[in-house]
PDB file of C-alpha atoms in Angstrom:
ATOM      1  CA  MET A   1     -19.536  79.062-103.683  1.00 49.00           C
ATOM      2  CA  TYR A   2     -18.190  77.166-100.690  1.00 59.00           C
ATOM      3  CA  PRO A   3     -21.027  75.151 -99.078  1.00 69.00           C
ATOM      4  CA  ASN A   4     -19.545  74.890 -95.575  1.00 70.00           C
ATOM      5  CA  GLU A   5     -18.446  78.512 -95.545  1.00 80.00           C
ATOM      6  CA  PHE A   6     -21.865  79.635 -96.738  1.00 89.00           C
ATOM      7  CA  TRP A   7     -24.139  77.546 -94.509  1.00 92.00           C
ATOM      8  CA  SER A   8     -22.255  77.736 -91.221  1.00 92.00           C
ATOM      9  CA  PRO A   9     -23.283  81.338 -90.346  1.00 94.00           C
ATOM     10  CA  VAL A  10     -26.752  80.707 -91.792  1.00 94.00           C
ATOM     11  CA  VAL A  11     -27.427  77.770 -89.475  1.00 95.00           C
ATOM     12  CA  LEU A  12     -25.918  79.561 -86.473  1.00 95.00           C
ATOM     13  CA  SER A  13     -27.938  82.717 -87.165  1.00 96.00           C
ATOM     14  CA  LEU A  14     -31.196  80.786 -87.420  1.00 95.00           C
ATOM     15  CA  LYS A  15     -30.413  78.960 -84.184  1.00 96.00           C
ATOM     16  CA  VAL A  16     -29.437  82.152 -82.353  1.00 96.00           C
ATOM     17  CA  SER A  17     -32.332  84.253 -83.651  1.00 96.00           C
ATOM     18  CA  SER A  18     -34.910  81.515 -82.982  1.00 96.00           C
ATOM     19  CA  LEU A  19     -33.782  81.073 -79.376  1.00 97.00           C
ATOM     20  CA  ALA A  20     -33.284  84.795 -78.803  1.00 97.00           C
ATOM     21  CA  GLY A  21     -36.657  85.598 -80.348  1.00 95.00           C
ATOM     22  CA  LEU A  22     -38.350  83.022 -78.129  1.00 96.00           C
ATOM     23  CA  ILE A  23     -36.609  84.290 -74.990  1.00 96.00           C
ATOM     24  CA  ALA A  24     -37.427  87.917 -75.789  1.00 96.00           C
ATOM     25  CA  PHE A  25     -41.016  86.972 -76.675  1.00 95.00           C
ATOM     26  CA  ILE A  26     -41.675  85.070 -73.427  1.00 95.00           C
ATOM     27  CA  LEU A  27     -40.000  87.593 -71.126  1.00 95.00           C
ATOM     28  CA  ALA A  28     -41.488  90.611 -72.921  1.00 95.00           C
ATOM     29  CA  GLY A  29     -44.950  89.047 -72.924  1.00 93.00           C
ATOM     30  CA  TYR A  30     -44.778  88.392 -69.194  1.00 92.00           C
ATOM     31  CA  VAL A  31     -43.488  91.881 -68.378  1.00 93.00           C
ATOM     32  CA  ALA A  32     -46.064  93.515 -70.659  1.00 92.00           C
ATOM     33  CA  TRP A  33     -48.848  91.492 -69.024  1.00 89.00           C
ATOM     34  CA  LYS A  34     -47.718  92.692 -65.596  1.00 87.00           C
ATOM     35  CA  MET A  35     -47.279  96.313 -66.681  1.00 89.00           C
ATOM     36  CA  THR A  36     -50.370  96.866 -68.831  1.00 83.00           C
ATOM     37  CA  GLY A  37     -53.208  98.652 -67.063  1.00 76.00           C
ATOM     38  CA  ARG A  38     -51.243  99.130 -63.847  1.00 79.00           C
ATOM     39  CA  ARG A  39     -50.092 102.384 -62.324  1.00 83.00           C
ATOM     40  CA  PHE A  40     -47.308 102.527 -59.786  1.00 83.00           C
ATOM     41  CA  ARG A  41     -44.423 104.753 -58.846  1.00 86.00           C
ATOM     42  CA  GLY A  42     -41.410 104.183 -61.042  1.00 85.00           C
ATOM     43  CA  LYS A  43     -43.319 102.674 -63.976  1.00 87.00           C
ATOM     44  CA  LEU A  44     -42.037 105.347 -66.365  1.00 90.00           C
ATOM     45  CA  VAL A  45     -38.452 104.659 -65.309  1.00 93.00           C
ATOM     46  CA  ILE A  46     -38.879 100.901 -65.801  1.00 92.00           C
ATOM     47  CA  GLU A  47     -40.441 101.289 -69.247  1.00 92.00           C
ATOM     48  CA  THR A  48     -37.714 103.728 -70.249  1.00 93.00           C
ATOM     49  CA  LEU A  49     -35.066 101.180 -69.243  1.00 93.00           C
ATOM     50  CA  ILE A  50     -36.920  98.501 -71.208  1.00 93.00           C
ATOM     51  CA  MET A  51     -36.839 100.634 -74.347  1.00 94.00           C
ATOM     52  CA  LEU A  52     -33.211 101.750 -74.016  1.00 94.00           C
ATOM     53  CA  PRO A  53     -31.694  98.894 -76.099  1.00 93.00           C
ATOM     54  CA  MET A  54     -33.809 100.037 -79.053  1.00 92.00           C
ATOM     55  CA  VAL A  55     -32.381 103.581 -79.075  1.00 92.00           C
ATOM     56  CA  LEU A  56     -28.849 103.048 -77.800  1.00 93.00           C
ATOM     57  CA  PRO A  57     -26.089 102.324 -80.335  1.00 93.00           C
ATOM     58  CA  PRO A  58     -25.595  98.530 -80.544  1.00 92.00           C
ATOM     59  CA  THR A  59     -21.945  98.903 -79.587  1.00 92.00           C
ATOM     60  CA  VAL A  60     -22.977 100.636 -76.355  1.00 95.00           C
ATOM     61  CA  VAL A  61     -25.406  97.811 -75.594  1.00 95.00           C
ATOM     62  CA  GLY A  62     -22.645  95.318 -76.365  1.00 94.00           C
ATOM     63  CA  PHE A  63     -20.212  97.163 -74.105  1.00 95.00           C
ATOM     64  CA  LEU A  64     -22.672  97.135 -71.195  1.00 95.00           C
ATOM     65  CA  LEU A  65     -23.340  93.436 -71.752  1.00 95.00           C
ATOM     66  CA  LEU A  66     -19.604  92.784 -71.849  1.00 94.00           C
ATOM     67  CA  VAL A  67     -19.202  94.577 -68.525  1.00 94.00           C
ATOM     68  CA  ALA A  68     -21.966  92.442 -66.999  1.00 94.00           C
ATOM     69  CA  PHE A  69     -21.289  89.071 -68.651  1.00 95.00           C
ATOM     70  CA  GLY A  70     -17.544  89.317 -69.261  1.00 91.00           C
ATOM     71  CA  ARG A  71     -15.035  87.316 -67.260  1.00 88.00           C
ATOM     72  CA  ARG A  72     -14.587  90.286 -64.912  1.00 88.00           C
ATOM     73  CA  GLY A  73     -18.305  91.020 -64.688  1.00 88.00           C
ATOM     74  CA  VAL A  74     -20.429  89.894 -61.771  1.00 90.00           C
ATOM     75  CA  ILE A  75     -22.702  87.614 -63.815  1.00 93.00           C
ATOM     76  CA  GLY A  76     -19.914  86.337 -66.050  1.00 91.00           C
ATOM     77  CA  ARG A  77     -17.594  85.575 -63.146  1.00 92.00           C
ATOM     78  CA  LEU A  78     -20.358  83.812 -61.198  1.00 92.00           C
ATOM     79  CA  PHE A  79     -21.351  81.743 -64.236  1.00 92.00           C
ATOM     80  CA  GLU A  80     -17.758  80.718 -64.875  1.00 91.00           C
ATOM     81  CA  GLN A  81     -17.282  79.694 -61.255  1.00 90.00           C
ATOM     82  CA  MET A  82     -20.390  77.511 -61.421  1.00 91.00           C
ATOM     83  CA  SER A  83     -19.876  75.978 -64.865  1.00 89.00           C
ATOM     84  CA  GLY A  84     -16.173  76.341 -65.467  1.00 89.00           C
ATOM     85  CA  LEU A  85     -16.911  78.010 -68.825  1.00 89.00           C
ATOM     86  CA  PRO A  86     -16.989  81.680 -69.822  1.00 92.00           C
ATOM     87  CA  ILE A  87     -20.012  83.299 -71.413  1.00 93.00           C
ATOM     88  CA  VAL A  88     -18.170  85.591 -73.814  1.00 94.00           C
ATOM     89  CA  PHE A  89     -17.086  84.362 -77.247  1.00 93.00           C
ATOM     90  CA  THR A  90     -19.699  81.598 -77.307  1.00 94.00           C
ATOM     91  CA  TRP A  91     -22.887  81.226 -79.329  1.00 94.00           C
ATOM     92  CA  GLY A  92     -24.763  81.610 -76.029  1.00 94.00           C
ATOM     93  CA  ALA A  93     -23.330  85.120 -75.781  1.00 95.00           C
ATOM     94  CA  ALA A  94     -24.798  85.831 -79.212  1.00 96.00           C
ATOM     95  CA  VAL A  95     -28.188  84.670 -77.913  1.00 97.00           C
ATOM     96  CA  ILE A  96     -27.925  87.001 -74.919  1.00 96.00           C
ATOM     97  CA  ALA A  97     -27.014  89.997 -77.083  1.00 96.00           C
ATOM     98  CA  ALA A  98     -29.764  89.285 -79.605  1.00 96.00           C
ATOM     99  CA  SER A  99     -32.343  88.748 -76.857  1.00 97.00           C
ATOM    100  CA  VAL A 100     -31.567  92.098 -75.255  1.00 96.00           C
ATOM    101  CA  VAL A 101     -31.861  94.111 -78.467  1.00 96.00           C
ATOM    102  CA  ALA A 102     -35.005  92.207 -79.551  1.00 96.00           C
ATOM    103  CA  PHE A 103     -36.780  92.592 -76.199  1.00 97.00           C
ATOM    104  CA  PRO A 104     -38.124  96.158 -76.699  1.00 96.00           C
ATOM    105  CA  LEU A 105     -39.862  95.294 -79.980  1.00 95.00           C
ATOM    106  CA  ALA A 106     -41.519  92.234 -78.480  1.00 95.00           C
ATOM    107  CA  TYR A 107     -42.531  94.252 -75.422  1.00 96.00           C
ATOM    108  CA  GLN A 108     -44.102  97.072 -77.411  1.00 94.00           C
ATOM    109  CA  SER A 109     -46.114  94.668 -79.536  1.00 93.00           C
ATOM    110  CA  ALA A 110     -47.283  92.596 -76.571  1.00 94.00           C
ATOM    111  CA  LYS A 111     -48.173  95.716 -74.603  1.00 93.00           C
ATOM    112  CA  ALA A 112     -50.269  97.048 -77.486  1.00 92.00           C
ATOM    113  CA  GLY A 113     -52.054  93.707 -77.781  1.00 92.00           C
ATOM    114  CA  PHE A 114     -52.851  93.486 -74.086  1.00 90.00           C
ATOM    115  CA  ALA A 115     -53.951  97.123 -73.928  1.00 89.00           C
ATOM    116  CA  SER A 116     -56.460  96.532 -76.734  1.00 87.00           C
ATOM    117  CA  ILE A 117     -58.366  93.917 -74.719  1.00 85.00           C
ATOM    118  CA  ASP A 118     -61.598  95.035 -73.088  1.00 81.00           C
ATOM    119  CA  ARG A 119     -61.038  95.077 -69.331  1.00 77.00           C
ATOM    120  CA  ASP A 120     -64.659  94.031 -68.777  1.00 76.00           C
ATOM    121  CA  LEU A 121     -63.842  90.608 -70.232  1.00 78.00           C
ATOM    122  CA  ALA A 122     -61.102  90.052 -67.674  1.00 73.00           C
ATOM    123  CA  ALA A 123     -63.355  91.352 -64.896  1.00 75.00           C
ATOM    124  CA  ALA A 124     -66.087  88.934 -65.979  1.00 80.00           C
ATOM    125  CA  GLY A 125     -63.616  86.071 -65.875  1.00 77.00           C
ATOM    126  CA  ARG A 126     -62.489  86.994 -62.361  1.00 75.00           C
ATOM    127  CA  SER A 127     -66.088  87.198 -61.188  1.00 78.00           C
ATOM    128  CA  MET A 128     -66.566  83.617 -62.400  1.00 82.00           C
ATOM    129  CA  GLY A 129     -63.639  82.439 -60.297  1.00 77.00           C
ATOM    130  CA  ALA A 130     -60.893  82.309 -62.940  1.00 76.00           C
ATOM    131  CA  SER A 131     -57.345  82.751 -61.692  1.00 80.00           C
ATOM    132  CA  GLU A 132     -54.927  85.222 -63.268  1.00 76.00           C
ATOM    133  CA  TRP A 133     -53.109  82.408 -65.085  1.00 81.00           C
ATOM    134  CA  GLN A 134     -56.386  80.999 -66.402  1.00 81.00           C
ATOM    135  CA  LEU A 135     -57.338  84.443 -67.672  1.00 82.00           C
ATOM    136  CA  LEU A 136     -53.949  84.769 -69.335  1.00 79.00           C
ATOM    137  CA  LEU A 137     -54.088  81.376 -71.063  1.00 83.00           C
ATOM    138  CA  TRP A 138     -57.741  81.262 -72.092  1.00 84.00           C
ATOM    139  CA  VAL A 139     -58.790  84.890 -72.519  1.00 83.00           C
ATOM    140  CA  ILE A 140     -55.910  87.355 -72.816  1.00 86.00           C
ATOM    141  CA  ILE A 141     -53.490  85.413 -75.039  1.00 88.00           C
ATOM    142  CA  PRO A 142     -56.163  84.301 -77.556  1.00 89.00           C
ATOM    143  CA  LEU A 143     -57.474  87.864 -77.865  1.00 89.00           C
ATOM    144  CA  ALA A 144     -53.975  89.330 -78.206  1.00 90.00           C
ATOM    145  CA  ARG A 145     -52.565  86.536 -80.379  1.00 90.00           C
ATOM    146  CA  ARG A 146     -52.162  88.724 -83.486  1.00 91.00           C
ATOM    147  CA  ALA A 147     -50.037  91.267 -81.619  1.00 92.00           C
ATOM    148  CA  LEU A 148     -48.094  88.499 -79.882  1.00 93.00           C
ATOM    149  CA  ILE A 149     -47.285  86.770 -83.182  1.00 92.00           C
ATOM    150  CA  THR A 150     -46.174  90.100 -84.594  1.00 92.00           C
ATOM    151  CA  GLY A 151     -43.999  90.622 -81.526  1.00 92.00           C
ATOM    152  CA  PHE A 152     -42.283  87.276 -82.006  1.00 94.00           C
ATOM    153  CA  VAL A 153     -41.677  87.926 -85.710  1.00 93.00           C
ATOM    154  CA  LEU A 154     -40.219  91.359 -84.978  1.00 93.00           C
ATOM    155  CA  ALA A 155     -38.045  89.909 -82.208  1.00 95.00           C
ATOM    156  CA  PHE A 156     -36.820  87.109 -84.490  1.00 95.00           C
ATOM    157  CA  THR A 157     -35.980  89.418 -87.389  1.00 94.00           C
ATOM    158  CA  ARG A 158     -34.282  91.937 -85.077  1.00 94.00           C
ATOM    159  CA  ALA A 159     -32.215  89.137 -83.559  1.00 95.00           C
ATOM    160  CA  LEU A 160     -31.380  87.849 -87.030  1.00 95.00           C
ATOM    161  CA  GLY A 161     -29.966  91.222 -88.021  1.00 93.00           C
ATOM    162  CA  GLU A 162     -28.118  91.978 -84.791  1.00 94.00           C
ATOM    163  CA  PHE A 163     -24.495  92.989 -85.374  1.00 94.00           C
ATOM    164  CA  GLY A 164     -22.872  95.449 -82.964  1.00 92.00           C
ATOM    165  CA  ALA A 165     -23.807  93.961 -79.594  1.00 95.00           C
ATOM    166  CA  THR A 166     -23.170  90.431 -80.869  1.00 94.00           C
ATOM    167  CA  LEU A 167     -19.718  91.389 -82.125  1.00 94.00           C
ATOM    168  CA  MET A 168     -18.837  92.937 -78.761  1.00 94.00           C
ATOM    169  CA  LEU A 169     -20.017  90.029 -76.621  1.00 94.00           C
ATOM    170  CA  ALA A 170     -19.665  86.953 -78.826  1.00 94.00           C
ATOM    171  CA  GLY A 171     -16.984  88.001 -81.277  1.00 92.00           C
ATOM    172  CA  ASN A 172     -16.729  86.798 -84.862  1.00 92.00           C
ATOM    173  CA  ILE A 173     -15.292  83.289 -84.746  1.00 91.00           C
ATOM    174  CA  PRO A 174     -16.089  81.305 -87.938  1.00 90.00           C
ATOM    175  CA  GLY A 175     -18.017  78.155 -87.139  1.00 87.00           C
ATOM    176  CA  ARG A 176     -18.584  79.181 -83.509  1.00 91.00           C
ATOM    177  CA  THR A 177     -19.967  82.708 -83.148  1.00 93.00           C
ATOM    178  CA  GLN A 178     -20.015  84.110 -86.683  1.00 94.00           C
ATOM    179  CA  THR A 179     -23.589  85.063 -87.541  1.00 95.00           C
ATOM    180  CA  LEU A 180     -24.884  86.307 -90.886  1.00 95.00           C
ATOM    181  CA  PRO A 181     -24.396  90.047 -90.211  1.00 95.00           C
ATOM    182  CA  THR A 182     -20.796  89.578 -89.060  1.00 94.00           C
ATOM    183  CA  ALA A 183     -20.162  87.153 -91.927  1.00 94.00           C
ATOM    184  CA  ILE A 184     -21.440  89.730 -94.446  1.00 95.00           C
ATOM    185  CA  TYR A 185     -19.193  92.371 -92.907  1.00 94.00           C
ATOM    186  CA  MET A 186     -16.137  90.122 -93.181  1.00 93.00           C
ATOM    187  CA  ALA A 187     -17.019  89.155 -96.758  1.00 94.00           C
ATOM    188  CA  VAL A 188     -17.221  92.808 -97.765  1.00 95.00           C
ATOM    189  CA  GLU A 189     -13.957  93.543 -95.964  1.00 93.00           C
ATOM    190  CA  SER A 190     -12.222  90.726 -97.856  1.00 93.00           C
ATOM    191  CA  GLY A 191     -13.728  91.815-101.179  1.00 93.00           C
ATOM    192  CA  ASP A 192     -15.885  88.704-101.671  1.00 92.00           C
ATOM    193  CA  MET A 193     -18.973  90.563-102.852  1.00 94.00           C
ATOM    194  CA  LYS A 194     -20.542  87.459-104.371  1.00 93.00           C
ATOM    195  CA  LEU A 195     -20.646  85.751-100.982  1.00 93.00           C
ATOM    196  CA  ALA A 196     -21.830  88.940 -99.283  1.00 94.00           C
ATOM    197  CA  TRP A 197     -24.678  89.324-101.793  1.00 95.00           C
ATOM    198  CA  ALA A 198     -25.715  85.690-101.307  1.00 94.00           C
ATOM    199  CA  TRP A 199     -25.934  86.070 -97.523  1.00 95.00           C
ATOM    200  CA  ALA A 200     -27.629  89.470 -97.735  1.00 95.00           C
ATOM    201  CA  GLY A 201     -30.168  88.155-100.235  1.00 95.00           C
ATOM    202  CA  LEU A 202     -30.974  85.204 -97.998  1.00 94.00           C
ATOM    203  CA  MET A 203     -31.546  87.507 -95.018  1.00 94.00           C
ATOM    204  CA  VAL A 204     -33.857  89.690 -97.096  1.00 94.00           C
ATOM    205  CA  LEU A 205     -35.843  86.637 -98.228  1.00 94.00           C
ATOM    206  CA  ILE A 206     -36.200  85.278 -94.686  1.00 93.00           C
ATOM    207  CA  SER A 207     -37.257  88.623 -93.223  1.00 90.00           C
ATOM    208  CA  PHE A 208     -39.603  89.423 -96.119  1.00 92.00           C
ATOM    209  CA  GLY A 209     -41.250  86.002 -95.907  1.00 91.00           C
ATOM    210  CA  LEU A 210     -41.848  86.246 -92.173  1.00 88.00           C
ATOM    211  CA  LEU A 211     -43.244  89.761 -92.358  1.00 84.00           C
ATOM    212  CA  ALA A 212     -45.419  88.903 -95.354  1.00 86.00           C
ATOM    213  CA  PHE A 213     -47.013  85.881 -93.672  1.00 83.00           C
ATOM    214  CA  PHE A 214     -47.013  86.883 -90.003  1.00 80.00           C
ATOM    215  CA  GLY A 215     -46.463  90.633 -89.934  1.00 64.00           C
ATOM    216  CA  PRO A 216     -48.968  93.268 -88.800  1.00 60.00           C
ATOM    217  CA  ARG A 217     -52.099  93.607 -90.930  1.00 57.00           C
ATOM    218  CA  SER A 218     -54.909  96.110 -90.892  1.00 50.00           C
ATOM    219  CA  GLU A 219     -58.543  95.067 -90.932  1.00 44.00           C
ATOM    220  CA  GLN A 220     -58.819  96.207 -94.554  1.00 46.00           C
ATOM    221  CA  ASP A 221     -56.046  93.751 -95.511  1.00 53.00           C
ATOM    222  CA  GLU A 222     -58.089  90.850 -94.128  1.00 48.00           C
ATOM    223  CA  VAL A 223     -61.264  91.679 -96.068  1.00 42.00           C
TER     224      VAL A 223
END
């Protein structure tokens, strides 16, 4: 086994999935908080757009991200003009791709958690003069913490396993943008099954451990 060759995509994947999971978790939590319990025209369209990355093929998501964040895209061109650096083929591009595909899972979990909270509790807090942010920090988040933790774990593990969109936007550059899924693919392509098994086994252990300790549990499991 080659230590540098083995650990480089592992470290990069953990860095990318941690940041992407956090970004997806924060943004999804905020959007879910704003959407839950509210009715307005166009809500169905917005929620459908939010869920699209979960049902679209990853290569399609990657293509759309490449159009937006590529050097010819509006966002990519603007970013390059401001920073002098492109977005594509960087580890930051991998974070963007992973965040997008992880967002729907975090949103669904956060939405379910917020929807389970008794509205009378929030109404009581407002009647006592609490602001919306105070309600969020001291009432809503504590009551929905189990669903929120589950949302982060699902976002992290989805980001960890992201392949298609990451390959389209960030590429597969060893030591720079090569994550575990792309590294496994290249190992299989080159016939190095021992290395592929080692990476795949590590991903299974990480995902299993997170789901076992922080995943969704029923009330019967806690008794």
